[in-house]
Amino acid sequence: MMIKISEIGCFPKTIEEAKVQLVIGSRILSNEGIVDSYGHISVRNPEDPETFLQSRSLAADIVTLDDILVMDFEGNVLEGPEGARPYWENVLHGRIFAARSDVGCVFHGHPLEVHPFTVMPDMPPLPVKNSGGVFYNGYGYYDSPAGSDMTVKTVEEADDVAAALGDKWAVLMRCHGVTAASENIPQMIVDMIAMVQNASVYTDCLKMGITPKFCSPEEGLAYRTSHHAEKPLLRAWEYYVRRAKRAIEDIRDM
């Protein structure tokens, strides 16, 4: 019998639950416009925390349970469909899991609303919405090596991104996109939607010539703490699950 997403809660307890949550999370990110043909998430394996799960190299809108790979923290495929090719940047996910034991989910993508801030290292998308306060301690900044195509394909490059992330929950990548970390997939969905919405509102403020009065780090931390509690987090997660199921026929039974 297929595991239902409504039975899992915030933290999957088995690899099968993690796979279901990963598929649904991928579809939500696509449905909400956070990713397009590129962009991906991963989840730490609840049965073996020194490995992680991620789809093979596919657009997020078509990821299924049969596409999930198990990998080590250097991006080597340990389990999955024969011949399945992982994402180029799978090692980016692995090295963040290796560096941060508090991280259960990693996102990498290229939302256009956030992109202007990737080329302005002195102007990160500070919180002008209280929900943007989930990134209360700011953003790391990663500048790709000169002459590269700016994708992160090696352990050394991925370690540099993880170092730029540090103890923060997101790192902006020059002319490229953003990589974010969270404790679980529901958090990641809610946080990335908040990041994109906040960046959009901040851009509107700049267009109006306004100097915003930002949320303080203390206010942001208070918001993150209260809204990452299980009840409010599941309320938001279940809302986005319902939206995705209404829009995408092949996940309606999950």
XYZ file of N, CA and C in Angstrom:
762
model
N 0.846 -1.196 0.000
C 0.000 0.000 0.000
C 0.881 1.245 0.000
N 0.529 2.202 -0.852
C 1.303 3.435 -0.929
C 1.135 4.265 0.339
N 2.237 4.806 0.813
C 2.203 5.702 1.966
C 1.560 7.015 1.551
N 0.638 7.503 2.350
C -0.032 8.770 2.066
C 0.777 9.918 2.666
N 0.879 11.002 1.930
C 1.636 12.153 2.408
C 1.068 12.685 3.718
N -0.241 12.550 3.909
C -0.888 13.062 5.123
C -0.496 12.270 6.366
N 0.098 11.085 6.190
C 0.472 10.231 7.313
C 1.898 10.493 7.812
N 2.650 11.316 7.112
C 4.085 11.419 7.380
C 4.430 12.476 8.418
N 3.729 13.593 8.419
C 4.089 14.687 9.316
C 5.259 15.479 8.763
N 6.014 16.128 9.644
C 7.131 16.970 9.196
C 8.379 16.158 8.882
N 8.673 15.160 9.718
C 9.913 14.399 9.586
C 9.609 12.959 9.182
N 10.061 12.515 8.010
C 9.861 11.114 7.632
C 10.672 10.195 8.535
N 10.107 9.033 8.818
C 10.770 8.085 9.712
C 11.436 6.945 8.950
N 11.022 6.728 7.707
C 11.574 5.649 6.892
C 11.990 6.206 5.537
N 12.776 5.424 4.819
C 13.203 5.857 3.495
C 12.013 5.966 2.547
N 11.021 5.098 2.730
C 9.846 5.159 1.857
C 9.048 6.434 2.106
N 8.906 6.824 3.361
C 8.234 8.090 3.659
C 9.015 9.266 3.086
N 10.336 9.204 3.186
C 11.165 10.285 2.654
C 11.008 10.408 1.144
N 10.892 9.287 0.457
C 10.709 9.322 -0.998
C 9.390 9.986 -1.370
N 8.326 9.633 -0.657
C 7.020 10.241 -0.935
C 7.082 11.748 -0.705
N 7.656 12.147 0.402
C 7.749 13.573 0.720
C 8.611 14.311 -0.310
N 9.669 13.659 -0.780
C 10.554 14.267 -1.774
C 9.838 14.476 -3.105
N 9.061 13.506 -3.523
C 8.294 13.649 -4.766
C 7.284 14.783 -4.645
N 6.524 14.782 -3.555
C 5.516 15.835 -3.369
C 6.184 17.200 -3.267
N 7.274 17.290 -2.524
C 7.982 18.559 -2.405
C 8.472 19.067 -3.745
N 8.994 18.166 -4.578
C 9.456 18.559 -5.911
C 8.309 19.096 -6.752
N 7.182 18.420 -6.701
C 6.029 18.857 -7.489
C 5.502 20.201 -6.995
N 5.509 20.415 -5.682
C 5.051 21.706 -5.144
C 5.955 22.835 -5.632
N 7.262 22.636 -5.567
C 8.189 23.678 -6.011
C 7.942 24.053 -7.463
N 7.645 23.064 -8.287
C 7.314 23.341 -9.684
C 5.973 24.049 -9.797
N 4.975 23.550 -9.083
C 3.626 24.123 -9.163
C 3.588 25.569 -8.693
N 4.422 25.908 -7.719
C 4.448 27.268 -7.179
C 5.413 28.186 -7.928
N 6.075 27.665 -8.966
C 6.959 28.491 -9.773
C 8.297 28.796 -9.137
N 8.692 28.024 -8.127
C 9.983 28.249 -7.470
C 11.113 27.644 -8.304
N 10.820 26.557 -9.013
C 11.774 25.966 -9.957
C 11.092 25.820 -11.307
N 11.919 25.676 -12.354
C 11.389 25.392 -13.685
C 12.010 24.080 -14.154
N 12.611 24.051 -15.329
C 13.226 22.806 -15.788
C 14.485 22.467 -14.999
N 15.028 23.466 -14.311
C 16.185 23.256 -13.449
C 15.813 23.615 -12.016
N 16.561 23.053 -11.073
C 16.280 23.262 -9.658
C 15.858 21.956 -9.013
N 16.263 21.741 -7.763
C 16.034 20.439 -7.138
C 16.158 20.527 -5.623
N 15.572 19.547 -4.963
C 15.718 19.402 -3.516
C 16.231 18.002 -3.198
N 16.659 17.847 -1.976
C 17.125 16.553 -1.485
C 16.732 16.434 -0.023
N 16.790 15.207 0.489
C 16.431 14.973 1.884
C 17.417 13.975 2.481
N 17.804 14.209 3.718
C 18.687 13.268 4.411
C 17.939 11.954 4.620
N 18.623 10.847 4.447
C 18.026 9.526 4.595
C 17.760 9.250 6.080
N 16.492 9.102 6.489
C 16.209 8.874 7.912
C 16.710 7.527 8.418
N 16.972 6.589 7.502
C 17.461 5.275 7.908
C 18.989 5.183 7.897
N 19.631 6.130 7.246
C 21.095 6.191 7.201
C 21.497 7.649 7.013
N 21.667 8.392 8.104
C 21.887 9.842 8.021
C 23.173 10.261 7.318
N 24.043 9.300 6.982
C 25.260 9.620 6.230
C 25.033 9.504 4.724
N 23.784 9.382 4.317
C 23.415 9.368 2.904
C 22.214 10.289 2.710
N 21.912 10.582 1.446
C 20.748 11.424 1.164
C 20.024 10.933 -0.079
N 18.788 11.400 -0.216
C 17.925 11.010 -1.324
C 17.699 12.200 -2.237
N 17.697 11.926 -3.537
C 17.421 12.957 -4.527
C 16.969 12.273 -5.806
N 16.192 12.987 -6.603
C 15.772 12.444 -7.887
C 16.970 12.300 -8.822
N 16.844 11.395 -9.790
C 17.775 11.438 -10.918
C 17.551 12.735 -11.684
N 18.353 13.012 -12.674
C 18.342 14.305 -13.353
C 17.074 14.478 -14.188
N 16.089 15.132 -13.573
C 14.792 15.393 -14.200
C 14.291 16.760 -13.769
N 13.424 17.362 -14.578
C 12.695 18.542 -14.126
C 11.791 18.141 -12.968
N 11.618 19.039 -12.017
C 10.893 18.713 -10.781
C 9.442 18.336 -11.024
N 8.853 18.799 -12.117
C 7.427 18.555 -12.347
C 7.113 17.130 -12.762
N 8.128 16.313 -13.052
C 7.857 14.936 -13.481
C 8.540 13.897 -12.591
N 9.088 14.316 -11.460
C 9.747 13.378 -10.547
C 8.725 12.402 -9.967
N 9.058 11.104 -9.972
C 8.202 10.070 -9.387
C 9.006 9.252 -8.378
N 8.318 8.370 -7.678
C 8.983 7.509 -6.696
C 10.056 6.643 -7.341
N 9.854 6.264 -8.595
C 10.812 5.392 -9.280
C 12.100 6.108 -9.674
N 12.133 7.418 -9.511
C 13.293 8.205 -9.941
C 14.268 8.525 -8.813
N 13.969 8.078 -7.592
C 14.757 8.516 -6.442
C 16.038 7.694 -6.295
N 17.141 8.403 -6.113
C 18.450 7.796 -5.896
C 18.870 7.971 -4.439
N 19.682 7.046 -3.956
C 20.353 7.191 -2.662
C 21.826 7.447 -2.950
N 22.389 8.501 -2.337
C 23.772 8.889 -2.622
C 24.551 9.150 -1.343
N 25.870 9.043 -1.460
C 26.715 9.442 -0.338
C 27.017 10.936 -0.443
N 27.771 11.457 0.514
C 27.965 12.905 0.593
C 28.969 13.442 -0.432
N 29.542 12.553 -1.247
C 30.375 13.002 -2.364
C 29.644 12.851 -3.692
N 28.342 12.534 -3.610
C 27.527 12.454 -4.811
C 27.567 11.128 -5.530
N 28.168 10.112 -4.924
C 28.201 8.793 -5.547
C 26.863 8.093 -5.360
N 26.322 7.522 -6.431
C 25.032 6.836 -6.369
C 25.221 5.464 -5.734
N 24.461 5.198 -4.672
C 24.523 3.929 -3.957
C 23.367 3.015 -4.326
N 22.203 3.616 -4.561
C 21.006 2.852 -4.921
C 20.179 3.678 -5.891
N 19.450 2.965 -6.768
C 18.560 3.655 -7.688
C 18.433 2.902 -8.994
N 17.613 3.412 -9.909
C 17.420 2.750 -11.199
C 18.749 2.604 -11.949
N 18.942 1.465 -12.571
C 20.182 1.207 -13.304
C 20.384 2.251 -14.402
N 21.570 2.818 -14.433
C 21.892 3.790 -15.473
C 21.356 5.184 -15.238
N 20.657 5.395 -14.125
C 20.077 6.717 -13.859
C 21.188 7.728 -13.597
N 21.080 8.882 -14.231
C 22.098 9.926 -14.089
C 21.655 10.938 -13.044
N 22.482 11.222 -12.050
C 22.109 12.230 -11.046
C 22.262 13.640 -11.608
N 21.746 14.610 -10.874
C 21.971 16.006 -11.236
C 23.464 16.317 -11.197
N 23.900 17.229 -12.054
C 25.287 17.688 -11.998
C 25.654 18.159 -10.597
N 24.721 18.894 -9.979
C 25.034 19.561 -8.714
C 24.612 18.747 -7.492
N 24.504 17.420 -7.662
C 24.136 16.601 -6.505
C 25.162 16.715 -5.383
N 26.430 16.914 -5.754
C 27.478 17.025 -4.740
C 27.286 18.267 -3.866
N 26.655 19.296 -4.413
C 26.351 20.493 -3.625
C 25.483 20.129 -2.426
N 24.483 19.301 -2.664
C 23.603 18.848 -1.587
C 24.394 18.011 -0.578
N 25.180 17.073 -1.110
C 25.911 16.170 -0.235
C 26.871 16.871 0.704
N 27.573 17.878 0.189
C 28.561 18.550 1.032
C 27.911 19.421 2.099
N 26.720 19.936 1.822
C 26.010 20.689 2.869
C 25.524 19.741 3.956
N 25.008 18.573 3.564
C 24.637 17.582 4.578
C 25.858 17.188 5.413
N 27.011 17.051 4.762
C 28.223 16.663 5.483
C 28.658 17.740 6.473
N 28.471 18.999 6.085
C 28.933 20.112 6.923
C 27.968 20.466 8.039
N 26.674 20.153 7.851
C 25.643 20.633 8.776
C 24.763 19.479 9.242
N 25.030 18.986 10.436
C 24.227 17.875 10.961
C 22.803 18.295 11.284
N 22.549 19.614 11.388
C 21.205 20.108 11.687
C 20.342 20.243 10.445
N 20.888 19.949 9.278
C 20.162 20.112 8.017
C 19.575 18.778 7.578
N 18.271 18.791 7.276
C 17.598 17.594 6.791
C 17.139 17.697 5.360
N 17.210 18.902 4.780
C 16.763 19.123 3.406
C 17.602 20.244 2.798
N 17.967 20.085 1.528
C 18.715 21.111 0.794
C 17.965 21.433 -0.493
N 17.934 22.712 -0.828
C 17.315 23.210 -2.070
C 18.370 23.929 -2.891
N 18.289 23.763 -4.196
C 19.065 24.614 -5.099
C 18.190 24.985 -6.290
N 18.144 26.269 -6.613
C 17.332 26.718 -7.738
C 17.678 28.135 -8.144
N 16.871 28.660 -9.053
C 17.198 29.931 -9.713
C 15.969 30.829 -9.830
N 15.238 31.071 -8.735
C 14.032 31.905 -8.830
C 14.383 33.328 -9.262
N 13.685 33.807 -10.292
C 14.024 35.109 -10.867
C 13.850 36.248 -9.874
N 12.883 36.126 -8.970
C 12.650 37.195 -8.000
C 13.866 37.426 -7.099
N 14.616 36.371 -6.868
C 15.784 36.454 -5.991
C 17.047 36.822 -6.772
N 17.033 36.572 -8.075
C 18.260 36.694 -8.867
C 18.948 38.057 -8.764
N 18.226 39.191 -8.799
C 18.941 40.473 -8.707
C 19.851 40.565 -7.485
N 19.461 39.918 -6.413
C 20.244 39.999 -5.181
C 21.507 39.138 -5.241
N 21.572 38.224 -6.226
C 22.789 37.420 -6.374
C 23.934 38.221 -6.968
N 23.635 39.359 -7.580
C 24.689 40.185 -8.183
C 24.931 41.454 -7.369
N 24.312 41.523 -6.197
C 24.497 42.668 -5.303
C 24.890 42.147 -3.923
N 26.154 41.770 -3.751
C 26.551 41.120 -2.494
C 26.343 41.974 -1.254
N 26.264 43.281 -1.437
C 26.056 44.161 -0.282
C 24.582 44.487 -0.048
N 23.690 43.866 -0.842
C 22.263 44.120 -0.672
C 21.490 42.799 -0.723
N 21.580 41.975 0.319
C 20.794 40.745 0.353
C 19.313 41.070 0.531
N 18.427 40.113 0.225
C 16.984 40.359 0.358
C 16.530 40.302 1.816
N 16.856 41.349 2.564
C 16.489 41.406 3.979
C 14.971 41.386 4.145
N 14.478 40.964 5.312
C 13.038 40.737 5.473
C 12.208 42.013 5.545
N 11.346 42.190 4.544
C 10.332 43.243 4.562
C 8.949 42.637 4.802
N 8.873 41.307 4.845
C 7.689 40.562 5.281
C 8.122 39.748 6.500
N 7.202 39.561 7.425
C 7.606 38.791 8.607
C 8.005 37.364 8.233
N 7.363 36.803 7.199
C 7.723 35.452 6.775
C 9.140 35.396 6.217
N 9.619 36.509 5.647
C 11.001 36.560 5.189
C 11.995 36.486 6.323
N 11.518 36.672 7.536
C 12.366 36.606 8.713
C 12.878 35.218 9.037
N 12.381 34.183 8.334
C 12.943 32.849 8.568
C 14.437 32.824 8.241
N 14.876 33.767 7.402
C 16.306 33.906 7.108
C 16.882 35.044 7.959
N 16.570 34.990 9.237
C 16.846 36.072 10.188
C 18.328 36.378 10.336
N 19.177 35.385 10.133
C 20.616 35.606 10.336
C 21.347 35.897 9.033
N 20.585 36.292 8.013
C 21.194 36.755 6.780
C 21.467 35.657 5.772
N 22.189 36.033 4.742
C 22.505 35.143 3.631
C 24.017 35.052 3.459
N 24.493 33.840 3.198
C 25.865 33.715 2.752
C 25.987 34.186 1.304
N 27.213 34.341 0.837
C 27.433 34.762 -0.551
C 28.587 33.962 -1.137
N 28.322 33.357 -2.295
C 29.321 32.526 -2.975
C 29.615 33.112 -4.344
N 30.876 33.338 -4.617
C 31.321 33.863 -5.905
C 32.053 32.751 -6.644
N 31.523 32.339 -7.796
C 32.098 31.225 -8.548
C 33.507 31.549 -9.039
N 34.335 30.523 -9.233
C 35.664 30.758 -9.806
C 35.560 31.400 -11.185
N 36.437 32.331 -11.479
C 36.418 33.017 -12.771
C 36.594 32.017 -13.908
N 35.793 32.198 -14.962
C 35.925 31.367 -16.147
C 35.150 30.073 -16.113
N 34.486 29.759 -14.989
C 33.692 28.536 -14.914
C 32.299 28.793 -15.482
N 31.506 27.718 -15.636
C 30.118 27.909 -16.074
C 29.187 28.158 -14.893
N 29.750 28.280 -13.711
C 29.066 28.649 -12.475
C 28.218 27.536 -11.873
N 28.194 26.362 -12.486
C 27.559 25.235 -11.824
C 28.571 24.588 -10.873
N 28.059 23.945 -9.838
C 28.906 23.375 -8.783
C 28.974 21.870 -9.001
N 30.107 21.406 -9.522
C 30.211 20.018 -9.951
C 31.251 19.209 -9.192
N 32.093 19.858 -8.408
C 33.159 19.133 -7.714
C 32.987 19.242 -6.204
N 33.599 18.306 -5.502
C 33.563 18.335 -4.040
C 34.178 19.631 -3.524
N 35.263 20.073 -4.148
C 35.948 21.283 -3.698
C 35.039 22.505 -3.842
N 34.374 22.630 -4.987
C 33.455 23.755 -5.189
C 32.294 23.684 -4.203
N 31.754 22.477 -4.021
C 30.616 22.308 -3.111
C 31.012 22.623 -1.673
N 32.224 22.248 -1.282
C 32.701 22.595 0.057
C 32.810 24.109 0.222
N 33.185 24.802 -0.851
C 33.257 26.265 -0.791
C 31.868 26.875 -0.599
N 30.863 26.303 -1.265
C 29.493 26.795 -1.077
C 29.036 26.533 0.353
N 29.321 25.324 0.860
C 28.943 24.995 2.239
C 29.627 25.936 3.226
N 30.880 26.296 2.953
C 31.585 27.235 3.825
C 30.954 28.619 3.754
N 30.524 29.028 2.553
C 29.857 30.329 2.402
C 28.505 30.337 3.105
N 27.826 29.195 3.107
C 26.560 29.072 3.834
C 26.796 29.224 5.334
N 27.838 28.582 5.833
C 28.152 28.663 7.259
C 26.996 28.190 8.113
N 26.608 29.001 9.096
C 25.504 28.635 9.980
C 24.186 29.258 9.539
N 24.173 29.840 8.345
C 22.957 30.476 7.839
C 22.061 29.438 7.179
N 20.901 29.904 6.703
C 19.930 28.994 6.096
C 19.831 29.167 4.586
N 20.597 30.093 4.024
C 20.611 30.260 2.572
C 21.887 30.963 2.154
N 22.339 30.652 0.943
C 23.510 31.296 0.371
C 23.170 31.720 -1.056
N 23.424 32.996 -1.363
C 23.236 33.523 -2.707
C 24.481 33.208 -3.528
N 24.275 32.837 -4.792
C 25.369 32.428 -5.665
C 25.410 33.371 -6.863
N 26.518 34.085 -7.007
C 26.605 35.170 -7.996
C 26.192 34.725 -9.402
N 25.262 35.496 -9.987
C 24.802 35.286 -11.367
C 24.218 33.888 -11.584
N 23.836 33.206 -10.511
C 23.444 31.803 -10.628
C 22.100 31.531 -9.965
N 22.052 31.648 -8.651
C 20.816 31.304 -7.963
C 21.006 31.287 -6.467
N 20.309 30.362 -5.819
C 20.343 30.299 -4.361
C 20.353 28.841 -3.930
N 21.065 28.566 -2.858
C 21.027 27.264 -2.205
C 20.563 27.492 -0.775
N 19.608 26.687 -0.336
C 19.023 26.868 0.992
C 19.039 25.549 1.751
N 18.993 25.659 3.062
C 18.986 24.505 3.951
C 17.822 24.626 4.919
N 17.320 23.487 5.366
C 16.247 23.476 6.364
C 16.311 22.161 7.123
N 15.452 22.035 8.114
C 15.429 20.808 8.905
C 14.642 19.704 8.217
N 13.665 20.071 7.399
C 12.829 19.073 6.740
C 12.210 19.668 5.481
N 11.549 18.839 4.694
C 10.990 19.287 3.417
C 9.848 20.277 3.605
N 8.879 20.047 4.504
C 7.841 21.074 4.683
C 8.416 22.448 5.006
N 9.422 22.502 5.883
C 10.081 23.782 6.159
C 10.630 24.395 4.883
N 11.294 23.581 4.067
C 11.926 24.109 2.865
C 10.904 24.708 1.913
N 9.783 24.033 1.732
C 8.751 24.551 0.836
C 8.269 25.908 1.327
N 7.915 25.980 2.590
C 7.398 27.230 3.157
C 8.468 28.322 3.120
N 9.706 27.964 3.436
C 10.780 28.960 3.482
C 11.114 29.500 2.098
N 11.151 28.632 1.091
C 11.496 29.108 -0.253
C 10.383 29.977 -0.831
N 9.141 29.641 -0.568
C 8.045 30.507 -1.012
C 8.138 31.853 -0.306
N 8.463 31.828 0.991
C 8.638 33.077 1.737
C 9.792 33.896 1.175
N 10.901 33.239 0.831
C 12.046 33.958 0.274
C 11.682 34.675 -1.020
N 10.999 33.967 -1.909
C 10.628 34.544 -3.205
C 9.647 35.698 -3.023
N 8.647 35.510 -2.172
C 7.679 36.584 -1.928
C 8.355 37.800 -1.305
N 9.245 37.562 -0.358
C 9.942 38.661 0.302
C 10.820 39.426 -0.688
N 11.534 38.700 -1.548
C 12.382 39.357 -2.544
C 11.550 40.216 -3.483
N 10.370 39.725 -3.841
C 9.483 40.485 -4.728
C 9.012 41.777 -4.068
N 8.604 41.701 -2.797
C 8.149 42.897 -2.083
C 9.305 43.874 -1.883
N 10.481 43.360 -1.559
C 11.655 44.225 -1.385
C 11.959 44.970 -2.687
N 11.884 44.268 -3.810
C 12.110 44.907 -5.107
C 11.084 46.006 -5.358
N 9.825 45.758 -4.989
C 8.793 46.796 -5.123
C 9.146 48.026 -4.290
N 9.643 47.802 -3.077
C 10.051 48.934 -2.226
C 11.151 49.748 -2.898
N 12.123 49.053 -3.491
C 13.228 49.744 -4.147
C 12.736 50.540 -5.354
N 11.785 49.974 -6.098
C 11.225 50.685 -7.250
C 10.507 51.962 -6.819
N 9.932 51.932 -5.628
C 9.218 53.097 -5.100
C 10.162 54.112 -4.465
N 11.437 53.796 -4.426
C 12.403 54.700 -3.818
C 12.350 54.716 -2.313
N 11.829 53.639 -1.740
C 11.641 53.562 -0.291
C 12.836 52.868 0.354
N 13.266 53.375 1.488
C 14.201 52.654 2.337
C 13.383 51.894 3.371
N 13.277 50.572 3.235
C 12.374 49.822 4.110
C 12.820 49.822 5.571
N 11.866 49.676 6.450
C 12.156 49.378 7.848
C 12.048 47.864 7.991
N 13.175 47.199 8.003
C 13.214 45.748 7.944
C 12.785 45.118 9.267
N 12.385 43.847 9.186
C 12.247 43.046 10.398
C 13.633 42.900 11.021
N 13.701 42.970 12.322
C 14.981 42.797 13.005
C 15.336 41.310 13.065
N 16.612 40.981 13.274
C 16.974 39.574 13.453
C 16.194 38.905 14.584
N 15.925 39.644 15.655
C 15.169 39.077 16.784
C 13.735 38.761 16.369
N 13.124 39.669 15.600
C 11.763 39.424 15.109
C 11.746 38.249 14.137
N 12.763 38.178 13.281
C 12.839 37.069 12.336
C 12.986 35.735 13.030
N 13.848 35.678 14.034
C 14.027 34.438 14.785
C 12.744 34.046 15.493
N 12.037 35.029 16.051
C 10.766 34.734 16.715
C 9.767 34.159 15.718
N 9.733 34.722 14.508
C 8.818 34.207 13.480
C 9.224 32.785 13.085
N 10.502 32.579 12.841
C 10.962 31.252 12.441
C 10.609 30.211 13.497
N 10.834 30.553 14.762
C 10.565 29.617 15.848
C 9.083 29.283 15.941
N 8.233 30.293 15.864
C 6.795 30.046 16.020
C 6.199 29.343 14.802
N 6.626 29.718 13.596
C 6.007 29.173 12.389
C 6.650 27.879 11.905
N 7.769 27.487 12.510
C 8.327 26.172 12.233
C 7.868 25.141 13.258
N 7.080 25.553 14.227
C 6.447 24.584 15.124
C 5.520 23.694 14.301
N 5.289 22.481 14.773
C 4.622 21.475 13.945
C 3.248 21.917 13.434
N 2.408 22.465 14.299
C 1.037 22.771 13.887
C 0.971 23.825 12.784
N 1.584 25.008 12.942
C 1.524 25.989 11.858
C 2.275 25.542 10.612
N 3.369 24.790 10.796
C 4.119 24.329 9.632
C 3.295 23.347 8.805
N 2.631 22.406 9.473
C 1.812 21.443 8.741
C 0.611 22.116 8.082
N 0.067 23.143 8.711
C -1.041 23.879 8.086
C -0.600 24.455 6.741
N 0.578 25.077 6.711
C 1.082 25.655 5.462
C 1.447 24.560 4.458
N 2.147 23.539 4.905
C 2.551 22.427 4.044
C 1.341 21.761 3.407
N 0.332 21.462 4.211
C -0.853 20.787 3.681
C -1.597 21.657 2.672
N -1.556 22.972 2.851
C -2.152 23.894 1.871
C -1.457 23.745 0.521
N -0.134 23.739 0.526
C 0.591 23.617 -0.742
C 0.456 22.219 -1.337
N 0.335 21.193 -0.487
C 0.059 19.842 -0.993
C -1.276 19.825 -1.727
N -2.309 20.420 -1.130
C -3.629 20.439 -1.774
C -3.576 21.185 -3.106
N -2.886 22.310 -3.145
C -2.766 23.072 -4.392
C -2.101 22.226 -5.481
N -1.049 21.510 -5.100
C -0.352 20.679 -6.075
C -1.235 19.531 -6.554
N -1.954 18.901 -5.634
C -2.810 17.778 -6.028
C -3.942 18.225 -6.940
N -4.481 19.422 -6.711
C -5.528 19.923 -7.604
C -4.989 20.158 -9.013
N -3.724 20.533 -9.095
C -3.145 20.901 -10.388
C -2.501 19.727 -11.117
N -2.102 18.683 -10.376
C -1.282 17.616 -10.960
C -1.968 16.277 -10.709
N -2.465 15.680 -11.756
C -3.314 14.491 -11.618
C -2.573 13.293 -11.045
N -1.318 13.069 -11.434
C -0.675 11.804 -11.080
C -0.185 11.729 -9.636
N -0.375 12.783 -8.841
C -0.006 12.692 -7.417
C -1.236 12.719 -6.511
N -2.425 12.697 -7.088
C -3.634 12.862 -6.273
C -3.875 11.713 -5.311
N -3.321 10.539 -5.603
C -3.507 9.397 -4.717
C -2.380 9.254 -3.697
N -1.433 10.172 -3.693
C -0.289 10.055 -2.775
C -0.610 10.695 -1.427
